[in-house]
Short mmCIF file of C-alpha atoms in Angstrom, two decimals:
data_model
loop_
_atom_site.label_atom_id
_atom_site.label_comp_id
_atom_site.label_asym_id
_atom_site.label_seq_id
_atom_site.Cartn_x
_atom_site.Cartn_y
_atom_site.Cartn_z
CA MET A 1 -26.90 1.44 5.30
CA PRO A 2 -26.33 -0.25 1.81
CA SER A 3 -29.45 -1.40 0.20
CA MET A 4 -29.82 -5.08 -0.65
CA ARG A 5 -29.55 -4.31 -4.28
CA SER A 6 -26.20 -2.57 -3.80
CA LEU A 7 -24.87 -5.46 -1.55
CA ALA A 8 -26.02 -8.03 -4.17
CA SER A 9 -24.10 -6.06 -6.82
CA LEU A 10 -20.95 -6.45 -4.73
CA ARG A 11 -21.05 -10.27 -4.53
CA PRO A 12 -19.40 -10.86 -7.90
CA VAL A 13 -16.46 -8.76 -6.72
CA LEU A 14 -16.47 -9.75 -3.05
CA ALA A 15 -12.69 -9.90 -3.18
CA ALA A 16 -12.61 -6.20 -4.08
CA ALA A 17 -15.42 -5.01 -1.86
CA THR A 18 -14.15 -7.22 0.97
CA LEU A 19 -10.57 -6.61 0.06
CA GLY A 20 -8.07 -8.07 2.61
CA GLY A 21 -10.60 -10.08 4.44
CA LEU A 22 -9.57 -11.71 7.57
CA LEU A 23 -11.39 -13.49 10.34
CA LEU A 24 -14.45 -13.49 12.24
CA GLY A 25 -15.29 -14.76 15.26
CA GLY A 26 -14.83 -18.11 16.81
CA LEU A 27 -15.31 -17.87 20.66
CA ALA A 28 -11.72 -18.84 21.28
CA PRO A 29 -8.78 -16.82 19.85
CA ALA A 30 -7.54 -18.26 16.58
CA HIS A 31 -3.83 -18.49 15.85
CA ALA A 32 -3.26 -17.28 12.18
CA ALA A 33 -0.25 -19.38 11.21
CA PRO A 34 -0.90 -23.04 10.92
CA ASP A 35 2.79 -24.01 10.33
CA ARG A 36 4.49 -21.68 12.98
CA GLY A 37 3.35 -20.30 16.34
CA PRO A 38 2.80 -16.73 16.86
CA ALA A 39 6.25 -16.15 18.28
CA ALA A 40 7.76 -17.65 15.14
CA ALA A 41 9.76 -15.25 12.95
CA ALA A 42 11.17 -15.00 9.48
CA VAL A 43 14.67 -15.81 10.48
CA THR A 44 16.87 -18.81 10.00
CA ALA A 45 16.80 -21.85 12.53
CA THR A 46 20.22 -20.74 13.74
CA ALA A 47 19.05 -17.28 14.84
CA SER A 48 21.55 -14.88 16.25
CA SER A 49 21.70 -13.59 19.82
CA VAL A 50 21.66 -9.89 20.76
CA GLY A 51 25.02 -8.30 19.95
CA GLY A 52 26.44 -11.70 18.77
CA ALA A 53 27.68 -13.10 15.43
CA ILE A 54 25.06 -12.97 12.69
CA SER A 55 24.88 -14.27 9.10
CA ARG A 56 24.31 -12.10 6.10
CA THR A 57 21.24 -14.26 5.23
CA GLU A 58 19.79 -13.48 8.76
CA ILE A 59 20.43 -9.78 8.38
CA LEU A 60 18.46 -9.60 5.26
CA GLN A 61 15.66 -11.78 6.69
CA ARG A 62 15.40 -9.56 9.80
CA ALA A 63 15.20 -6.42 7.62
CA GLN A 64 12.57 -8.02 5.41
CA TYR A 65 10.55 -8.75 8.47
CA TRP A 66 9.93 -4.96 8.96
CA VAL A 67 9.12 -4.66 5.25
CA ASP A 68 6.50 -7.37 5.50
CA GLN A 69 5.08 -5.79 8.65
CA ARG A 70 4.93 -2.40 6.88
CA VAL A 71 6.49 -0.80 9.85
CA PRO A 72 5.89 3.12 9.62
CA TYR A 73 8.77 5.54 10.01
CA SER A 74 9.05 7.42 13.24
CA GLN A 75 12.07 8.79 15.23
CA THR A 76 10.16 8.36 18.45
CA ALA A 77 8.20 5.04 18.05
CA TYR A 78 9.64 1.59 18.52
CA HIS A 79 8.72 -1.77 16.89
CA ARG A 80 9.57 -5.35 17.78
CA ASP A 81 12.12 -7.53 15.95
CA PRO A 82 11.20 -11.23 15.27
CA GLN A 83 12.21 -12.17 18.77
CA GLY A 84 10.19 -9.37 20.44
CA ARG A 85 12.96 -6.86 21.18
CA THR A 86 12.12 -3.34 20.17
CA TYR A 87 14.12 -0.85 18.10
CA ARG A 88 13.43 2.63 17.01
CA THR A 89 11.55 2.87 13.66
CA ASP A 90 13.91 5.20 11.70
CA CYS A 91 16.69 4.54 9.29
CA SER A 92 19.38 3.68 11.89
CA GLY A 93 16.86 1.80 13.92
CA LEU A 94 16.18 -0.50 11.06
CA VAL A 95 19.87 -1.22 10.46
CA SER A 96 20.34 -1.70 14.21
CA MET A 97 17.50 -4.23 14.25
CA ALA A 98 18.80 -6.08 11.19
CA TRP A 99 22.28 -6.35 12.70
CA HIS A 100 20.68 -7.45 16.03
CA LEU A 101 22.51 -4.72 17.94
CA PRO A 102 21.86 -4.30 21.69
CA THR A 103 20.59 -0.80 21.16
CA SER A 104 19.05 1.44 18.56
CA ALA A 105 22.21 3.30 17.27
CA VAL A 106 22.13 6.46 15.15
CA THR A 107 23.90 7.17 11.94
CA SER A 108 26.85 8.65 13.80
CA THR A 109 27.27 5.80 16.14
CA LEU A 110 26.64 2.89 13.70
CA PRO A 111 30.39 3.19 12.73
CA ASN A 112 31.24 2.04 16.36
CA TYR A 113 29.70 -1.28 15.44
CA SER A 114 31.09 -1.55 12.01
CA SER A 115 34.19 -1.01 9.75
CA LYS A 116 34.34 1.21 6.75
CA LEU A 117 35.10 -0.57 3.47
CA ALA A 118 37.52 0.52 0.73
CA GLY A 119 34.86 1.23 -1.75
CA LEU A 120 31.25 0.44 -3.05
CA ASP A 121 32.64 -2.56 -5.00
CA ASN A 122 33.49 -4.27 -1.69
CA LEU A 123 29.74 -4.22 -0.57
CA GLN A 124 28.13 -7.45 0.23
CA PRO A 125 24.55 -8.24 1.16
CA GLY A 126 23.90 -7.13 4.83
CA ASP A 127 26.41 -4.26 4.72
CA ALA A 128 25.29 -0.65 5.26
CA LEU A 129 25.47 2.44 3.14
CA ASN A 130 25.85 5.30 5.64
CA ASP A 131 25.99 9.02 5.34
CA VAL A 132 26.78 9.55 9.01
CA SER A 133 25.32 13.01 8.95
CA SER A 134 21.79 12.11 7.72
CA HIS A 135 20.77 8.69 6.51
CA VAL A 136 21.73 5.00 6.41
CA MET A 137 20.47 2.09 4.26
CA LEU A 138 20.93 -1.70 4.25
CA PHE A 139 22.58 -3.05 1.14
CA VAL A 140 20.81 -6.07 -0.40
CA GLY A 141 22.79 -6.45 -3.69
CA TRP A 142 23.50 -5.07 -7.05
CA THR A 143 20.88 -5.26 -9.72
CA ASP A 144 23.38 -6.85 -12.18
CA GLY A 145 27.07 -7.52 -12.83
CA THR A 146 27.75 -3.85 -13.87
CA ARG A 147 27.15 -2.70 -10.29
CA THR A 148 25.60 0.45 -11.49
CA SER A 149 22.34 0.14 -9.41
CA ALA A 150 22.07 -1.16 -5.83
CA LYS A 151 19.05 -2.78 -4.26
CA ILE A 152 18.53 -1.64 -0.64
CA ILE A 153 16.12 -1.78 2.25
CA GLU A 154 15.50 1.48 4.07
CA HIS A 155 13.36 3.63 6.40
CA ALA A 156 13.44 6.85 4.54
CA ARG A 157 11.32 9.52 6.09
CA PRO A 158 7.92 10.29 7.80
CA ASP A 159 4.85 9.04 6.01
CA THR A 160 6.71 6.01 4.47
CA VAL A 161 7.13 2.38 5.73
CA ALA A 162 10.15 0.15 5.68
CA ARG A 163 10.71 -0.52 2.07
CA PRO A 164 12.91 -2.09 -0.64
CA MET A 165 14.26 0.38 -3.17
CA THR A 166 16.85 0.76 -5.94
CA TYR A 167 19.35 3.52 -6.29
CA SER A 168 21.88 4.22 -8.92
CA ARG A 169 25.45 4.14 -8.01
CA SER A 170 25.84 7.76 -9.17
CA TYR A 171 23.19 8.77 -6.70
CA LEU A 172 25.00 6.93 -3.83
CA VAL A 173 28.10 8.72 -4.67
CA GLN A 174 26.55 12.05 -5.05
CA LYS A 175 24.80 11.86 -1.66
CA GLY A 176 27.93 10.74 0.10
CA PHE A 177 26.92 7.26 1.17
CA GLU A 178 29.87 5.14 2.27
CA PRO A 179 30.11 1.47 2.83
CA TYR A 180 30.25 -0.11 6.18
CA ARG A 181 30.30 -3.71 7.38
CA TYR A 182 29.08 -4.88 10.71
CA ASN A 183 32.07 -6.22 12.91
CA LYS A 184 30.29 -9.40 13.86
CA VAL A 185 28.84 -10.54 10.50
CA THR A 186 29.78 -13.99 9.38
CA ASP A 187 30.84 -14.38 5.80
CA SER A 188 28.76 -17.56 5.12
CA PRO A 189 27.12 -18.03 1.82
CA VAL A 190 24.22 -15.55 1.42
CA THR A 191 20.84 -16.51 0.44
CA VAL A 192 18.78 -13.38 -0.48
CA PRO A 193 15.19 -13.92 0.50
CA ASP A 194 12.97 -14.49 -2.50
CA LYS A 195 9.91 -12.70 -1.35
CA GLY A 196 7.69 -14.02 -4.20
CA MET A 197 4.64 -11.80 -4.61
CA THR A 198 3.46 -8.66 -2.95
CA HIS A 199 0.28 -6.44 -3.15
CA VAL A 200 -1.94 -9.59 -3.31
CA THR A 201 -5.32 -8.07 -4.06
CA GLY A 202 -8.74 -9.54 -4.47
CA VAL A 203 -10.45 -8.20 -7.58
CA GLY A 204 -13.49 -10.46 -8.05
CA ASP A 205 -14.19 -12.59 -11.13
CA LEU A 206 -12.14 -11.31 -14.12
CA THR A 207 -12.30 -14.47 -16.24
CA GLY A 208 -16.13 -15.06 -16.34
CA ASP A 209 -15.94 -18.40 -14.48
CA GLY A 210 -17.82 -17.30 -11.48
CA ILE A 211 -14.83 -17.51 -9.13
CA SER A 212 -13.00 -14.65 -7.57
CA ASP A 213 -9.59 -13.92 -8.90
CA VAL A 214 -6.64 -12.06 -7.41
CA ILE A 215 -3.73 -9.86 -8.80
CA ALA A 216 -0.25 -9.69 -7.37
CA VAL A 217 3.04 -8.02 -8.09
CA GLN A 218 6.23 -10.13 -8.45
CA THR A 219 8.64 -8.61 -6.06
CA SER A 220 11.69 -9.27 -8.03
CA ASN A 221 10.74 -7.45 -11.24
CA GLY A 222 7.50 -5.49 -10.58
CA ASP A 223 5.43 -7.60 -13.13
CA LEU A 224 1.62 -7.72 -12.41
CA TYR A 225 0.02 -11.23 -12.54
CA ARG A 226 -3.63 -12.36 -12.47
CA TYR A 227 -4.22 -15.66 -10.61
CA SER A 228 -7.42 -17.58 -11.23
CA GLY A 229 -9.43 -18.94 -8.19
CA PRO A 230 -10.17 -21.04 -6.37
CA ASN A 231 -6.50 -22.31 -5.81
CA TYR A 232 -4.52 -19.41 -7.28
CA THR A 233 -1.67 -21.63 -8.36
CA GLY A 234 0.90 -20.89 -11.01
CA GLY A 235 1.04 -22.35 -14.51
CA THR A 236 -2.23 -21.90 -16.44
CA ALA A 237 -3.84 -20.11 -13.40
CA ARG A 238 -1.26 -17.33 -13.64
CA THR A 239 -1.30 -14.77 -16.43
CA LYS A 240 1.08 -11.78 -16.70
CA ILE A 241 -0.95 -8.66 -17.34
CA GLY A 242 1.32 -5.78 -16.55
CA HIS A 243 4.87 -4.49 -15.64
CA GLY A 244 6.31 -1.71 -13.72
CA TRP A 245 4.07 -2.03 -10.70
CA ASP A 246 6.94 -1.89 -8.27
CA SER A 247 6.47 1.86 -8.54
CA ILE A 248 3.17 1.43 -6.71
CA SER A 249 2.92 1.61 -2.90
CA ASP A 250 -0.69 0.55 -2.44
CA ILE A 251 -3.20 -1.46 -4.61
CA VAL A 252 -6.84 -1.69 -3.61
CA GLY A 253 -9.58 -3.68 -5.28
CA THR A 254 -12.71 -1.50 -5.10
CA GLY A 255 -15.27 -3.16 -7.39
CA ASP A 256 -16.79 -1.53 -10.46
CA LEU A 257 -16.10 2.23 -10.51
CA THR A 258 -16.67 2.88 -14.18
CA GLY A 259 -20.08 1.27 -14.73
CA ASP A 260 -18.88 -1.42 -17.25
CA GLY A 261 -19.50 -4.30 -14.86
CA VAL A 262 -15.76 -5.20 -14.48
CA ALA A 263 -13.89 -4.59 -11.14
CA ASP A 264 -11.42 -1.77 -11.15
CA VAL A 265 -8.55 -1.04 -8.81
CA ILE A 266 -7.05 2.20 -7.34
CA ALA A 267 -3.41 2.49 -6.62
CA VAL A 268 -1.04 5.04 -5.10
CA ASP A 269 2.02 6.10 -7.01
CA ALA A 270 5.05 5.63 -4.53
CA THR A 271 7.01 8.62 -5.88
CA SER A 272 4.19 11.26 -6.36
CA GLY A 273 1.60 10.19 -3.89
CA ASP A 274 -1.05 10.41 -6.63
CA LEU A 275 -4.02 8.15 -6.65
CA TYR A 276 -4.86 6.49 -9.97
CA ARG A 277 -7.80 4.43 -11.09
CA TYR A 278 -7.02 1.39 -13.36
CA ALA A 279 -9.84 -0.15 -15.29
CA GLY A 280 -10.28 -3.97 -15.29
CA PRO A 281 -9.88 -6.59 -16.44
CA GLY A 282 -6.23 -5.77 -17.66
CA TYR A 283 -5.40 -2.75 -15.46
CA ALA A 284 -3.25 -1.47 -18.17
CA GLY A 285 -1.09 1.73 -17.46
CA GLY A 286 -2.14 3.40 -20.54
CA GLY A 287 -5.79 3.50 -19.30
CA ARG A 288 -5.04 4.84 -15.79
CA VAL A 289 -6.79 8.00 -14.63
CA LYS A 290 -5.46 10.17 -11.91
CA ILE A 291 -8.21 10.83 -9.32
CA GLY A 292 -6.44 12.19 -6.35
CA VAL A 293 -3.26 13.67 -4.81
CA ASN A 294 -1.36 13.40 -1.52
CA TRP A 295 -2.46 9.81 -0.80
CA ASP A 296 1.07 9.08 0.48
CA SER A 297 -0.25 10.77 3.64
CA MET A 298 -2.65 7.92 4.06
CA THR A 299 -2.21 4.24 4.94
CA ASN A 300 -4.34 1.07 5.19
CA VAL A 301 -6.63 2.14 2.37
CA THR A 302 -9.38 -0.40 2.63
CA PRO A 303 -12.50 -1.05 0.50
CA VAL A 304 -15.67 -1.39 2.38
CA GLY A 305 -18.39 -1.57 -0.26
CA ASP A 306 -21.19 0.94 -0.32
CA LEU A 307 -21.54 2.40 3.11
CA THR A 308 -23.50 5.51 2.04
CA GLY A 309 -26.27 3.90 0.03
CA ASP A 310 -25.48 5.77 -3.25
CA GLY A 311 -24.60 2.54 -5.17
CA GLN A 312 -20.87 3.45 -5.34
CA PRO A 313 -18.05 1.66 -3.54
CA ASP A 314 -16.43 3.53 -0.60
CA VAL A 315 -13.06 3.16 0.99
CA ILE A 316 -11.68 3.99 4.50
CA ALA A 317 -8.07 5.03 5.21
CA VAL A 318 -5.98 6.18 8.05
CA GLU A 319 -4.21 9.44 8.03
CA LYS A 320 -0.54 8.81 9.01
CA ALA A 321 0.17 11.96 10.83
CA THR A 322 -2.84 11.85 13.11
CA GLY A 323 -4.06 8.21 13.18
CA ASP A 324 -7.57 9.48 12.23
CA LEU A 325 -9.84 7.21 10.25
CA TYR A 326 -11.62 8.67 7.29
CA ARG A 327 -14.37 7.39 4.97
CA TYR A 328 -14.01 8.43 1.24
CA ALA A 329 -16.97 8.20 -0.98
CA GLY A 330 -16.64 6.55 -4.53
CA PRO A 331 -16.19 6.65 -7.29
CA ASN A 332 -13.32 9.20 -7.16
CA PHE A 333 -12.58 9.09 -3.49
CA ALA A 334 -11.85 12.88 -3.34
CA GLY A 335 -11.24 14.97 -0.16
CA GLY A 336 -13.54 17.69 1.02
CA ALA A 337 -17.20 16.81 1.09
CA ALA A 338 -16.37 13.32 -0.06
CA ARG A 339 -14.17 12.67 3.02
CA THR A 340 -15.66 12.11 6.41
CA LYS A 341 -13.76 11.57 9.73
CA ILE A 342 -15.20 8.42 11.41
CA GLY A 343 -12.49 7.62 14.07
CA ASN A 344 -9.18 8.26 15.68
CA GLY A 345 -6.35 6.34 17.22
CA TRP A 346 -6.09 3.91 14.26
CA ASN A 347 -2.27 4.17 13.94
CA VAL A 348 -1.92 1.31 16.42
CA TYR A 349 -2.94 -1.09 13.63
CA SER A 350 -0.41 -2.41 11.20
CA THR A 351 -3.08 -3.90 8.84
CA ILE A 352 -6.71 -2.97 8.33
CA VAL A 353 -8.73 -5.03 5.93
CA GLY A 354 -12.37 -5.15 4.75
CA THR A 355 -14.19 -8.40 5.02
CA GLY A 356 -17.75 -7.67 3.89
CA ASP A 357 -20.58 -8.52 6.27
CA LEU A 358 -19.48 -10.92 8.99
CA THR A 359 -22.20 -10.25 11.63
CA GLY A 360 -25.37 -10.70 9.37
CA ASP A 361 -26.57 -6.97 9.63
CA GLY A 362 -26.03 -6.19 5.99
CA VAL A 363 -23.18 -3.82 6.61
CA ALA A 364 -19.46 -4.44 5.70
CA ASP A 365 -17.23 -5.17 8.64
CA ILE A 366 -13.44 -4.70 8.93
CA VAL A 367 -10.77 -6.43 10.89
CA ALA A 368 -7.44 -4.95 12.13
CA ILE A 369 -4.10 -6.36 13.32
CA HIS A 370 -2.64 -4.62 16.35
CA ALA A 371 1.03 -3.61 15.52
CA THR A 372 2.29 -4.31 19.01
CA ASN A 373 0.70 -7.55 20.03
CA GLY A 374 -0.49 -9.23 16.76
CA ASN A 375 -4.07 -9.46 18.12
CA LEU A 376 -6.84 -9.42 15.60
CA TYR A 377 -10.02 -7.27 16.12
CA ARG A 378 -13.35 -7.02 14.38
CA TYR A 379 -15.10 -3.69 13.95
CA SER A 380 -18.63 -3.48 12.73
CA GLY A 381 -19.73 -1.01 10.10
CA PRO A 382 -20.67 1.43 8.95
CA HIS A 383 -18.71 3.66 11.44
CA TYR A 384 -16.23 1.20 12.83
CA ASN A 385 -16.12 2.69 16.37
CA GLY A 386 -14.40 1.33 19.34
CA GLY A 387 -17.60 0.23 20.98
CA THR A 388 -17.99 -2.51 18.33
CA ARG A 389 -14.49 -3.83 18.67
CA VAL A 390 -14.23 -7.54 19.38
CA GLN A 391 -11.03 -9.52 19.61
CA ILE A 392 -11.28 -12.56 17.34
CA GLY A 393 -7.72 -13.83 16.97
CA ASN A 394 -4.07 -13.60 17.95
CA GLY A 395 -0.67 -14.35 16.37
CA TRP A 396 -1.47 -12.58 13.15
CA GLN A 397 1.73 -10.68 13.03
CA THR A 398 3.21 -13.87 11.34
CA MET A 399 0.94 -13.35 8.28
CA THR A 400 1.23 -10.84 5.38
CA ASN A 401 -0.79 -10.16 2.10
CA LEU A 402 -4.15 -10.66 3.71
CA THR A 403 -6.74 -10.79 1.03
CA GLY A 404 -10.48 -11.39 1.04
CA VAL A 405 -11.67 -13.33 -1.94
CA GLY A 406 -15.35 -13.88 -1.29
CA ASP A 407 -16.79 -17.41 -1.07
CA ILE A 408 -14.52 -19.82 -2.78
CA THR A 409 -15.54 -22.90 -0.81
CA GLY A 410 -19.28 -23.01 -1.66
CA ASP A 411 -20.68 -22.33 1.77
CA ASN A 412 -21.84 -18.85 1.07
CA VAL A 413 -19.45 -17.44 3.61
CA PRO A 414 -16.41 -15.11 2.72
CA ASP A 415 -13.12 -16.77 2.79
CA LEU A 416 -9.54 -15.39 3.23
CA LEU A 417 -6.18 -15.80 1.59
CA ALA A 418 -3.04 -15.06 3.70
CA VAL A 419 0.71 -15.66 3.20
CA ASN A 420 2.95 -16.93 6.12
CA ALA A 421 5.73 -14.35 6.14
CA ALA A 422 8.37 -16.90 7.26
CA SER A 423 7.56 -19.74 4.90
CA GLN A 424 5.99 -17.81 1.95
CA LYS A 425 3.19 -20.40 1.88
CA LEU A 426 -0.19 -19.29 0.71
CA TYR A 427 -3.13 -20.33 2.89
CA ARG A 428 -6.88 -20.31 2.50
CA TYR A 429 -8.94 -19.75 5.70
CA SER A 430 -12.72 -20.50 5.75
CA GLY A 431 -15.13 -17.99 7.10
CA PRO A 432 -16.66 -16.79 9.19
CA GLY A 433 -14.19 -17.89 11.90
CA PHE A 434 -10.95 -18.16 9.85
CA ALA A 435 -9.40 -20.18 12.60
CA GLY A 436 -5.98 -21.70 12.11
CA SER A 437 -7.72 -25.15 12.12
CA SER A 438 -9.50 -24.12 8.89
CA ALA A 439 -6.24 -23.22 7.01
CA VAL A 440 -5.57 -25.14 3.89
CA GLN A 441 -2.14 -24.63 2.16
CA ILE A 442 -2.76 -23.77 -1.45
CA GLY A 443 0.53 -22.24 -2.62
CA VAL A 444 4.24 -21.83 -2.19
CA LYS A 445 6.71 -19.00 -2.90
CA TRP A 446 4.16 -16.19 -2.29
#
């Protein structure tokens, strides 16, 4: 159990030590989204029917829904679409879901629902790039007028999630991808979803004003921004502090790892799977230090403060292949003796976040969103075993970028930021219950 001194040291960086904070317990289940019910989805008001005509805009929004949900790749598992219909979670399943097909097709049968185009220059948003022998991707658009690089959404391989990527035209040609258009797509004007920010991460007070800040990556260009609390608006509250962060698959605020009194972050390189430590407050790439490998085999990396009583922040993470939950001891979060298995069956959760102490026992708790039903559960630390699980909410599949920011309302209780995936509005939820009735909209285009 952490000492009171170590817990106190985490308070200035509660956003990091309680990264991804969610909700705790009201007696009645709390709906997460104040502006849309739990059945609402990130689709247009004129949503398509199964196997019916569909707009290009809706195709892209449906694909983005799985990206926002961080749906893991599997050739045997299934995941719901915005209306609750399930599709297989592999490359062709994603395209089948985006096109709203009546079944999960495979790469070789997707041409039964589509027509081959004359060439890559004929591609429009919502079309597919299909190598019928191996892989298919959804085309989002060209990066510029030269049409030399394409933006896509794909389910690539095991140990990855549904994701946006950019591939060069030469790569597409070399790998044999050919353009296909869904036979029932409507050629209405296309609105490519502006997904605003991603990797919204609480990092504690970086500016010295005593209020927790957050960092976030702009989806369109990979730039890293710092937002000042308590309202995290744009303008003077937003400062660009980096670029190239679209190459990162996970960003986790851990608190101070280097002993300089400033909150650091750890991040997983999407290409190599290597784990890096970035020193605050600027998190400059030139100062990053590699501290681990093979972290692309893990998901839901979550800071939980000091669980071992050594004065160092710890993290927990789920092994993708097994669903086992591990605790990693800071400051380097290495494997071996620094890694301890503390649970199993955790691959049923799409999101796991640390909240700090919600139960008053001096130990950091976590909450988790069930991937199938959207229910929210609280688990008590330090071991987070199933016996401590308490359902404290539902409808949370409509929210993304859940981030704990410590107390920003002045009531000495941790609060939560969360983005509604459909509207991209940023909300603050007051602890300890984080009920929908406590939600206050504090931003747009997140």
